[in-house]
Coordinates of C-alpha atoms in Angstrom, one line a residue:
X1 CA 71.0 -70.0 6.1
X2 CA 69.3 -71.2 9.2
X3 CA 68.9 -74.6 10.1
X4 CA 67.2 -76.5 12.9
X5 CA 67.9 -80.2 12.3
X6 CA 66.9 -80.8 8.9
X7 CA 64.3 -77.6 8.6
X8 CA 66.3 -74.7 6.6
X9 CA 64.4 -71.0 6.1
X10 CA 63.4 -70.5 2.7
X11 CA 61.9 -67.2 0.6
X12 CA 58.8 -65.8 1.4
X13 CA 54.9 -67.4 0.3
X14 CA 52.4 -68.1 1.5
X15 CA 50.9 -71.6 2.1
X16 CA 47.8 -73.2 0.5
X17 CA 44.7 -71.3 1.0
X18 CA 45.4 -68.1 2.4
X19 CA 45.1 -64.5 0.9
X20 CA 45.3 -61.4 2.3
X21 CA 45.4 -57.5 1.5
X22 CA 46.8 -54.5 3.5
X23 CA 45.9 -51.0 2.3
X24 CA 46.5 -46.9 3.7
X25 CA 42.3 -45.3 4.9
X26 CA 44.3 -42.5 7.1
X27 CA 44.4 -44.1 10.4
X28 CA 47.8 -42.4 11.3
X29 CA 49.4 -39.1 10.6
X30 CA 51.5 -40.1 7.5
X31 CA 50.8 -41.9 4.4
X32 CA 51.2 -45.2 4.9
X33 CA 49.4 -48.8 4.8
X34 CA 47.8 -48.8 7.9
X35 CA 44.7 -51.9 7.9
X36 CA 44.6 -55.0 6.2
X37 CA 43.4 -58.9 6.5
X38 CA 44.8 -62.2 6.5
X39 CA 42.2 -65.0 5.4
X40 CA 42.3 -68.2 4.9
X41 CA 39.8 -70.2 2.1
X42 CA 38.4 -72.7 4.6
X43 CA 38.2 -72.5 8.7
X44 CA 41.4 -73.2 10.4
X45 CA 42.5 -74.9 13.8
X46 CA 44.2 -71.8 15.7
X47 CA 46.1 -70.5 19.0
X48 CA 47.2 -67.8 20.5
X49 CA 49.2 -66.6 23.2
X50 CA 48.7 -62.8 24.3
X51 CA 50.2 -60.0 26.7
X52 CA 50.7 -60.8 30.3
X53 CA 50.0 -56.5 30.5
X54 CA 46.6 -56.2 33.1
X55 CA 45.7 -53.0 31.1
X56 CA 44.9 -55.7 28.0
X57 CA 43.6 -54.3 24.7
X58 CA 40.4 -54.8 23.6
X59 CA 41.4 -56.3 20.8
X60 CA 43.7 -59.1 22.2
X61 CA 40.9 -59.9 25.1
X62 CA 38.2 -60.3 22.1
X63 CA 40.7 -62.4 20.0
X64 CA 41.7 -64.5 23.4
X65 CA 38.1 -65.2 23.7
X66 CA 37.7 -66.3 20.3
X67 CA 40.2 -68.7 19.6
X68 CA 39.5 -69.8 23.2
X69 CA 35.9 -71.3 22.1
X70 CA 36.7 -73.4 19.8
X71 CA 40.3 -72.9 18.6
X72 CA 39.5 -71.9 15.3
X73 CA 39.6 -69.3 13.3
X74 CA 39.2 -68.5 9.0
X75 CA 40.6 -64.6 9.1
X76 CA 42.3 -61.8 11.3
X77 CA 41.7 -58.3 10.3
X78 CA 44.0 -55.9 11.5
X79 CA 45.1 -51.9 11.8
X80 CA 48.2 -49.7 13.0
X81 CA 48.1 -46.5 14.3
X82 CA 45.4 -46.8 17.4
X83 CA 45.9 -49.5 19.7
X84 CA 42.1 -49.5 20.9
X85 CA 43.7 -50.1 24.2
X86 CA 42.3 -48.1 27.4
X87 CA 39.0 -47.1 25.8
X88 CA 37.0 -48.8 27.7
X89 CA 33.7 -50.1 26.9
X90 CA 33.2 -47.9 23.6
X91 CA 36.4 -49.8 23.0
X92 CA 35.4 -53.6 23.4
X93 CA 32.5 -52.4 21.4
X94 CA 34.5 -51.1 18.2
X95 CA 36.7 -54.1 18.8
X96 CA 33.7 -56.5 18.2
X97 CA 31.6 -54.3 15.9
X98 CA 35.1 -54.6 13.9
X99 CA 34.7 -58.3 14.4
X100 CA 31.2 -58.6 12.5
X101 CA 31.3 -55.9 10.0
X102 CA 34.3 -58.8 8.7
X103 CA 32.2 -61.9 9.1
X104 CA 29.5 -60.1 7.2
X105 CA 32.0 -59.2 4.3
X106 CA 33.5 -62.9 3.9
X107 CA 30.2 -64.9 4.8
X108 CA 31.3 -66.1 7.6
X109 CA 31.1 -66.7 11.5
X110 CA 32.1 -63.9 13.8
X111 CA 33.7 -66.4 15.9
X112 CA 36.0 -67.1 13.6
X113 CA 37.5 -63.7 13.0
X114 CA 40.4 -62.2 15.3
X115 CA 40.9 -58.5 15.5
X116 CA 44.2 -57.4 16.0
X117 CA 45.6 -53.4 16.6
X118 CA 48.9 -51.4 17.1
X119 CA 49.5 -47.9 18.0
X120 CA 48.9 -45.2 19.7
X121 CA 47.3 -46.2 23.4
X122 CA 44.3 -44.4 24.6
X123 CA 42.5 -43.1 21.6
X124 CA 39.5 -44.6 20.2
X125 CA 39.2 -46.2 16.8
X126 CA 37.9 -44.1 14.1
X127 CA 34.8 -46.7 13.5
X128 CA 33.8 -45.0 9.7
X129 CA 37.2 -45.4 8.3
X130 CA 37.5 -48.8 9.7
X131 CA 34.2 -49.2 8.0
X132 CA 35.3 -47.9 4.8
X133 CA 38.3 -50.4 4.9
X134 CA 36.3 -53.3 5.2
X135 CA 34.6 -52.9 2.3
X136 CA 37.7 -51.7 0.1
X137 CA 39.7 -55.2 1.4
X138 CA 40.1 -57.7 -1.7
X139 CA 42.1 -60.8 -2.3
X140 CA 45.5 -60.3 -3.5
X141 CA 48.6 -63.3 -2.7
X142 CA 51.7 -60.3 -2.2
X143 CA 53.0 -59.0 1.1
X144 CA 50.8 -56.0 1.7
X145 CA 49.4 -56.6 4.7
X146 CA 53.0 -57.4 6.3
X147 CA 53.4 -53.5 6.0
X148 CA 49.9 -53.1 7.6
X149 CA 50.5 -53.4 11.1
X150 CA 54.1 -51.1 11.0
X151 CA 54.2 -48.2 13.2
X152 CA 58.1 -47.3 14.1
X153 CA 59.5 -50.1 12.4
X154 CA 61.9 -49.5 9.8
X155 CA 60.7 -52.6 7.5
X156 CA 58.3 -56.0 7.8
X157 CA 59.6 -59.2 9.5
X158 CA 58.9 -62.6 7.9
X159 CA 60.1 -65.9 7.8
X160 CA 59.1 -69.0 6.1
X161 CA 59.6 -72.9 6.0
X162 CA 58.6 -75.8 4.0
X163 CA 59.0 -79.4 4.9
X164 CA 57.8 -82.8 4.0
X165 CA 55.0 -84.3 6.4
X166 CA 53.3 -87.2 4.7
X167 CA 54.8 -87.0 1.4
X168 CA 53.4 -83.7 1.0
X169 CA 55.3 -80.2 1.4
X170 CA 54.1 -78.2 4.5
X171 CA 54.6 -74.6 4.6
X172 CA 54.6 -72.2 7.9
X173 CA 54.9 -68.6 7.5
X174 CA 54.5 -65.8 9.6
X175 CA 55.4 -62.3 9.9
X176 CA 55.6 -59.8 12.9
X177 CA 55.8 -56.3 13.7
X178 CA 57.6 -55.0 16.7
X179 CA 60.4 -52.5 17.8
X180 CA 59.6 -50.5 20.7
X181 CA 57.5 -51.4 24.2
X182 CA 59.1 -55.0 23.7
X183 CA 59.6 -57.4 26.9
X184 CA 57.0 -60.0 25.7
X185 CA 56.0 -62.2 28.7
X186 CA 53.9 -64.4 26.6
X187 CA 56.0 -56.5 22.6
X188 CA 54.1 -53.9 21.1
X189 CA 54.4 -57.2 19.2
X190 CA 51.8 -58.8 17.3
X191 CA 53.0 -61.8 15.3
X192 CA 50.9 -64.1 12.6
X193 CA 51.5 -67.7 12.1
X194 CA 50.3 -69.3 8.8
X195 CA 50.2 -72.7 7.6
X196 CA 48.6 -75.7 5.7
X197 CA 49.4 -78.3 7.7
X198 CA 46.4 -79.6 9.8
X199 CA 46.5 -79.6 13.6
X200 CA 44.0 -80.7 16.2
X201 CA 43.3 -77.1 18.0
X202 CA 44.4 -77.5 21.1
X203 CA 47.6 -79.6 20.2
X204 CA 48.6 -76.6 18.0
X205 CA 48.1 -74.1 21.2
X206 CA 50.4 -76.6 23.4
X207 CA 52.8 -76.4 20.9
X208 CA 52.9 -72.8 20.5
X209 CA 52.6 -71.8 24.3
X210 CA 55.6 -74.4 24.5
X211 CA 57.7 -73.0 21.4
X212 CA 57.4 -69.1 22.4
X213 CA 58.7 -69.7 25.8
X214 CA 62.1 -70.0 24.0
X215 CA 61.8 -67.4 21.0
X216 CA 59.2 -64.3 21.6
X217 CA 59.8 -64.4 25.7
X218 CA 63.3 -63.8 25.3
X219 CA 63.6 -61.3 23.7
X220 CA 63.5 -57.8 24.7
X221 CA 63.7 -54.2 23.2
X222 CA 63.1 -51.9 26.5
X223 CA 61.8 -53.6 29.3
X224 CA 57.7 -52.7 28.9
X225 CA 55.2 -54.9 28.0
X226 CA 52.9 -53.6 26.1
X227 CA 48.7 -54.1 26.3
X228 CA 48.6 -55.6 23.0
X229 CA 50.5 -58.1 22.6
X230 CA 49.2 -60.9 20.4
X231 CA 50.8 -64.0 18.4
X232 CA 48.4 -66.0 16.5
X233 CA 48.5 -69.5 14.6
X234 CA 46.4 -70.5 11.7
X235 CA 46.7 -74.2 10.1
X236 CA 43.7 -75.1 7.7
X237 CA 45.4 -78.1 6.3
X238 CA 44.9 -78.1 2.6
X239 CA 48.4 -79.6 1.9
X240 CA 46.6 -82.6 2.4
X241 CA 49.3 -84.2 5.0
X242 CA 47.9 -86.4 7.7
X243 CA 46.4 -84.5 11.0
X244 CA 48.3 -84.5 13.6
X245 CA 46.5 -84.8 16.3
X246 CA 49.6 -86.0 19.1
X247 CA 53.0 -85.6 20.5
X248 CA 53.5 -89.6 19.4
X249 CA 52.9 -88.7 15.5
X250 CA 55.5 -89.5 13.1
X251 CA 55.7 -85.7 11.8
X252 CA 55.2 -83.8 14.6
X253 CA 58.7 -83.5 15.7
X254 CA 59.3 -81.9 12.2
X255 CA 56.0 -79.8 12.3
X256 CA 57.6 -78.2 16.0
X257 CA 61.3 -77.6 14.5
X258 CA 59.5 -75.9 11.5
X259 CA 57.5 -73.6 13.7
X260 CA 60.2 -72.8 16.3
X261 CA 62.4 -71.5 13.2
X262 CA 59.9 -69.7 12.4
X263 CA 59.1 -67.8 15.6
X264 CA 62.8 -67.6 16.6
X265 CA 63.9 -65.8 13.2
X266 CA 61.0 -63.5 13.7
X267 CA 62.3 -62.6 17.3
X268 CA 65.6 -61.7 15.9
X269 CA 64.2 -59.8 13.7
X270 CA 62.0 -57.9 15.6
X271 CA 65.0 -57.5 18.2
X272 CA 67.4 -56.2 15.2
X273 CA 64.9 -54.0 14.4
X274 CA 64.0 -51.8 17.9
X275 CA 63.7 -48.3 18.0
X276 CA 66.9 -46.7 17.0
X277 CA 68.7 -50.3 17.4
X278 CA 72.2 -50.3 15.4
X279 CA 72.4 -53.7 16.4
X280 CA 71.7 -57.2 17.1
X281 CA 72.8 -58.5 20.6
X282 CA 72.6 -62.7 21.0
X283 CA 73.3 -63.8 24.3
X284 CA 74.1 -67.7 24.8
X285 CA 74.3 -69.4 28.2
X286 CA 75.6 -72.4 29.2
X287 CA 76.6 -74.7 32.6
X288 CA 73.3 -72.8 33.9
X289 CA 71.7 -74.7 36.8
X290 CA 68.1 -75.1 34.3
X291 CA 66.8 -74.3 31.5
X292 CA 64.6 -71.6 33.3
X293 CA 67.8 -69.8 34.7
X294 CA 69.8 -70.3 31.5
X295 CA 66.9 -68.0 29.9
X296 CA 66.8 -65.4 32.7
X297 CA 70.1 -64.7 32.7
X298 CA 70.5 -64.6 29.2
X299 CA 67.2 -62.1 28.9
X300 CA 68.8 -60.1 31.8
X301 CA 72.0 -59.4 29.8
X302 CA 70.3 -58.5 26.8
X303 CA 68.1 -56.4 28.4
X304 CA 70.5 -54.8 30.6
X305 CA 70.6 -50.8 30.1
X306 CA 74.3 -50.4 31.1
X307 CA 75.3 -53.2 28.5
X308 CA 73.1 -52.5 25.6
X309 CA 74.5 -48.8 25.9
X310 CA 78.5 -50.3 26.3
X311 CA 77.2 -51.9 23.2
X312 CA 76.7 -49.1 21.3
X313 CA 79.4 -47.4 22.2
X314 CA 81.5 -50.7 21.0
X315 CA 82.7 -50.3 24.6
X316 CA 83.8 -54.0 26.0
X317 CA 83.2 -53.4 29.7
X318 CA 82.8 -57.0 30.7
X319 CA 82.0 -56.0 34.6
X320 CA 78.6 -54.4 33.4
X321 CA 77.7 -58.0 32.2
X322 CA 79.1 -59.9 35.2
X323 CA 77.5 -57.5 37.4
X324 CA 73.9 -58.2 35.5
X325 CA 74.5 -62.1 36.2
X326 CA 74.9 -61.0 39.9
X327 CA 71.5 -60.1 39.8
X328 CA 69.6 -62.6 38.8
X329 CA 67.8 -65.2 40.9
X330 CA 70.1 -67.8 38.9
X331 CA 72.7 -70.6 41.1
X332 CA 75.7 -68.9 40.3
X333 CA 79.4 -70.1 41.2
X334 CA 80.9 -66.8 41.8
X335 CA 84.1 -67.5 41.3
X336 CA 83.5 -69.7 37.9
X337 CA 81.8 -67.4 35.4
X338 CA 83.1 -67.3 32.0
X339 CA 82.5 -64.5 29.3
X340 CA 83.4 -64.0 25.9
X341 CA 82.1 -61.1 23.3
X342 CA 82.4 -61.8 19.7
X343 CA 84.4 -65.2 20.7
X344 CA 87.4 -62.9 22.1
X345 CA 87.6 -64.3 26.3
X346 CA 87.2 -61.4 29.0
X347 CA 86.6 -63.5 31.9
X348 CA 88.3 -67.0 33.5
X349 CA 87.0 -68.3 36.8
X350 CA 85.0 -64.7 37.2
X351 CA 88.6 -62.9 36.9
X352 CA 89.9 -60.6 34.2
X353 CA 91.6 -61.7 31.0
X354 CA 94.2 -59.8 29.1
X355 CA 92.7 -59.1 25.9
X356 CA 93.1 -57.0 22.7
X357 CA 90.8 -53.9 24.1
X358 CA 91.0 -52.3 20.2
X359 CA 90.0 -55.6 18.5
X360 CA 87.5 -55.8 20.9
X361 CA 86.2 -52.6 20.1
X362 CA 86.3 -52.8 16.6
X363 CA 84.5 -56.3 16.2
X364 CA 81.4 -54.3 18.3
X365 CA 81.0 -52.2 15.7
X366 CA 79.4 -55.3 13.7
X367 CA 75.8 -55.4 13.1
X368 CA 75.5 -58.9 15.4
X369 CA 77.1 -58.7 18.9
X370 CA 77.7 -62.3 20.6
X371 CA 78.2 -62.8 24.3
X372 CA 78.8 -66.0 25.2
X373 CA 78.8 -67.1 29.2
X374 CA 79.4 -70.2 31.0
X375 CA 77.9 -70.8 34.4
X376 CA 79.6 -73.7 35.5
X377 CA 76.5 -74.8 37.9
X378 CA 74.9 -77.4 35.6
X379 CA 74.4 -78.6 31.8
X380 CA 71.3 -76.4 31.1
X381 CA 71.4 -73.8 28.0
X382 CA 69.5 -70.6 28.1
X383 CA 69.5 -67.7 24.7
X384 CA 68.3 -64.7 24.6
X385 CA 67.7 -61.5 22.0
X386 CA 68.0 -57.9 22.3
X387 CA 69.8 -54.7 21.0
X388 CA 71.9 -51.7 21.8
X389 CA 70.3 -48.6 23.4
X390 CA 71.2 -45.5 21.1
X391 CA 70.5 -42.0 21.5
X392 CA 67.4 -42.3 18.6
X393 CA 65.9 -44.6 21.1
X394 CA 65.2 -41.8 23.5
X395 CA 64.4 -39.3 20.5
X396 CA 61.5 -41.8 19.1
X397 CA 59.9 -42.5 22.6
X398 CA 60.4 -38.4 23.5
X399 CA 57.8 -37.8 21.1
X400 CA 55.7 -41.1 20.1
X401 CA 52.4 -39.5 21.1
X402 CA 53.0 -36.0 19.1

C-alpha cells in the first residue's frame, strides 16, 4: 500500500454520481473498445491542465475553452485511435459538432461537455461512426471506458482514494492512458479525475495546476510532448461534505493529499507502462539547491537515453548518471555527489565506490529500479518517473502509423 499522511489507495469505484460506458464502433484497425463517456448526474466544478505542444489538438483547445468559462463541466466523451490533431478547421469543427451531438443526447449544455482524443495524428475523425457511438452510449457503473482511450498500452491505469471530509467519506478516482510520446510539460496522456467532493472551480484548478507539477510533469516515457495532452478534474459534490472553497478550510489539506496520491500513482503507472518498458525507474533527489532543481535533475535521469538503456541491460554504469547531473542547469558541488541504485552506493564525494558489480546487476533485473542521489547544495527534494528504453520501444514507434 501507498500512503501519504493518513490517505492510503484503495480498490477501484467510482464516487457518487457518475456513470460512464466505453464501447468498440471501428475507429482503429483492430477490435477493440475505442469511444466512451464519463458523466456525472448533476454539473460539476472542474479543471484542467493541457499540453504545452503549439501544434494543440482540437480537442484539448475546445475542452481548455470550456472548462475555462465557467469551470464546470457534467460529462467528457472520449475516443482512441485518431487524435483529431493537425486537421485543421474541419477538425475544430468535428471536435465541437462532437461536443453538441453529446449535450443533445444527455439534455444538457454544450458548455459543459469536454471532448477528449488519442491516436493517430493527422487524420480526420470519422464523424458517422462517432455519430453512431453517441447514440449507442448508455449508463453502466464498470470500468469500460478505462479501456476506451488505450492505444499501445498494455492495460488501463487507475487509482482510487476515500477519505473523511466532514464526517462524510470523499472518494477521488481517476484513471489515465499513456505509454509512448510521454514528456508531459503540463504525454500522449490524457488523465480523468473524478470525485464527490465539492470544490469552488477555480480553487480545484489551483490545486491541480499545483499538484501535477510534482506527479504528471515528471515523468517521462521518451522525451516528446505530444498535441494532446489533457488531465481533467470533475467534483459534483454529492457526498454531501462541506464546500471547500479555500486554502484555510479544515479539510482541504486532506482533499490535496488525496488527489496528489491519486495523480502520482497514475504517473507511475503510466511510466511502468511505456512502449516496450520492462521497467519502472524512480529517481529520488536530495541536498538539491530547490525544489525546481531537485525535479530537473531527477526528470533528467529518468529520461536520460544512455541510462534508461544501462537499465535494461541491468548494466550499473554509474558515470552515465553522473554525467546526466552534469548537465543540468542545477547548483551542483562537483565534487559531492552521491549515488546509489537499488540502495547499493556507487558514488562518495563524486568518486567511485567498490561495489558488488554482479549484485548490482542482478537487483536491475527487478521490475522497479531506484536511484537515489544526494546533491549536497541545499535541503530541497526533487522525484521523478520513467522507464528503460528496450528494443520493442523502437519496433512499436517503427511502425505506429502502418
Amino acid at each position: 500500500m501507498i500512503k501519504t499522511d493518513d490517505v492510503t489507495l484503495t480498490n477501484f469505484q467510482w464516487p457518487t454520481g457518475y456513470y460512464n460506458d466505453g464501447i468498440e464502433v471501428g475507429l482503429g484497425q483492430s477490435d477493440k473498445l475505442d469511444f466512451g463517456y464519463l458523466v456525472s448526474e448533476v454539473p460539476a466544478s472542474a479543471a484542467g491542465t493541457y499540453t504545452t505542444n503549439k501544434f494543440q489538438a482540437a480537442p484539448t483547445k475546445l475542452t481548455k475553452n470550456t472548462i475555462n468559462q465557467a469551470h464546470q463541466l457534467q460529462a467528457v466523451v472520449m475516443n482512441s485511435a485518431c487524435a483529431n490533431s493537425c486537421t485543421g478547421q474541419q477538425g475544430e469543427q468535428n471536435a465541437l459538432t462532437e461536443q453538441q451531438l453529446m449535450a443533445q443526447k444527455l439534455g444538457i449544455d454544450a458548455n459543459l461537455v469536454g471532448v477528449a482524443s488519442t491516436g493517430l495524428i493527422g487524420a480526420q475523425l470519422p464523424m458517422a461512426k462517432i455519430t453512431a457511438g453517441i447514440k449507442q452510449l448508455s449508463p453502466h457503473h464498470d470500468d469500460n471506458v478505462t479501456k476506451a482511450v488505450l492505444t499501445t498500452d498494455k492495460k488501463p491505469k487507475h487509482a482510487c482514494v476515500q477519505l473523511q471530509m466532514g464526517g462524510k467519506t470523499v472518494t477521488i478516482t481517476g484513471f489515465a492512458k499513456g505509454s509512448g510520446m510521454i514528456h508531459p510539460k503540463m504525454a500522449t496522456m490524457l488523465g480523468f479525475v473524478t470525485t464527490d467532493a465539492a470544490i469552488d472551480g477555480n480553487l480545484l484548478q489551483q490545486t491541480l495546476s499545483q499538484t501535477v507539477d510534482t506527479t504528471f510533469n515528471q515523468i517521462t516515457v521518451d522525451g516528446d510532448t505530444s498535441t494532446n495532452d489533457m488531465l481533467v478534474v470533475m467534483a459534483n459534490g454529492m457526498a454531501g461534505a462541506p464546500k471547500l472553497t479555500s486554502t484555510d478550510d479544515a479539510d482541504f489539506s486532506t482533499f490535496e493529499q488525496g488527489l496528489h496520491l491519486v495523480l502520482q500513482e497514475l504517473a507511475k503507472q503510466i511510466a511502468a507502462d511505456g512502449e516496450g518498458a520492462t521497467k519502472l525507474v524512480e529517481c529520488n533527489v536530495k541536498g538539491a539547491f530547490n525544489e525546481l532543481e531537485g525535479q530537473e535533475v531527477a526528470k533528467a535521469i529518468v529520461g536520460s537515453n544512455l541510462v534508461k538503456a544501462a537499465i535494461f541491460g541491468q548494466d550499473p554504469n554509474w558515470g552515465r548518471i553522473i554525467s546526466t547531473i552534469g548537465m543540468t542547469n542545477a547548483h551542483v558541488d562537483i565534487n559531492h555527489v552521491d549515488i546509489e541504485v537499488n540502495g547499493i552506493k556507487m558514488v562518495k564525494d563524486s568518486l567511485g565506490l567498490p561495489f558488488d558489480e554482479q549484485a548490482a546487476h542482478d537487483s536491475m533485473g527487478a521490475s522497479k529500479v531506484v536511484i537515489d542521489v544526494d546533491l549536497h547544495v541545499g535541503d530541497a527534494t526533487g522525484q521523478a518517473w520513467g522507464c528503460d528504453l528496450t528494443y520493442n520501444y523502437v519496433k512499436i514507434n517503427a511502425s505506429y502509423h502502418t
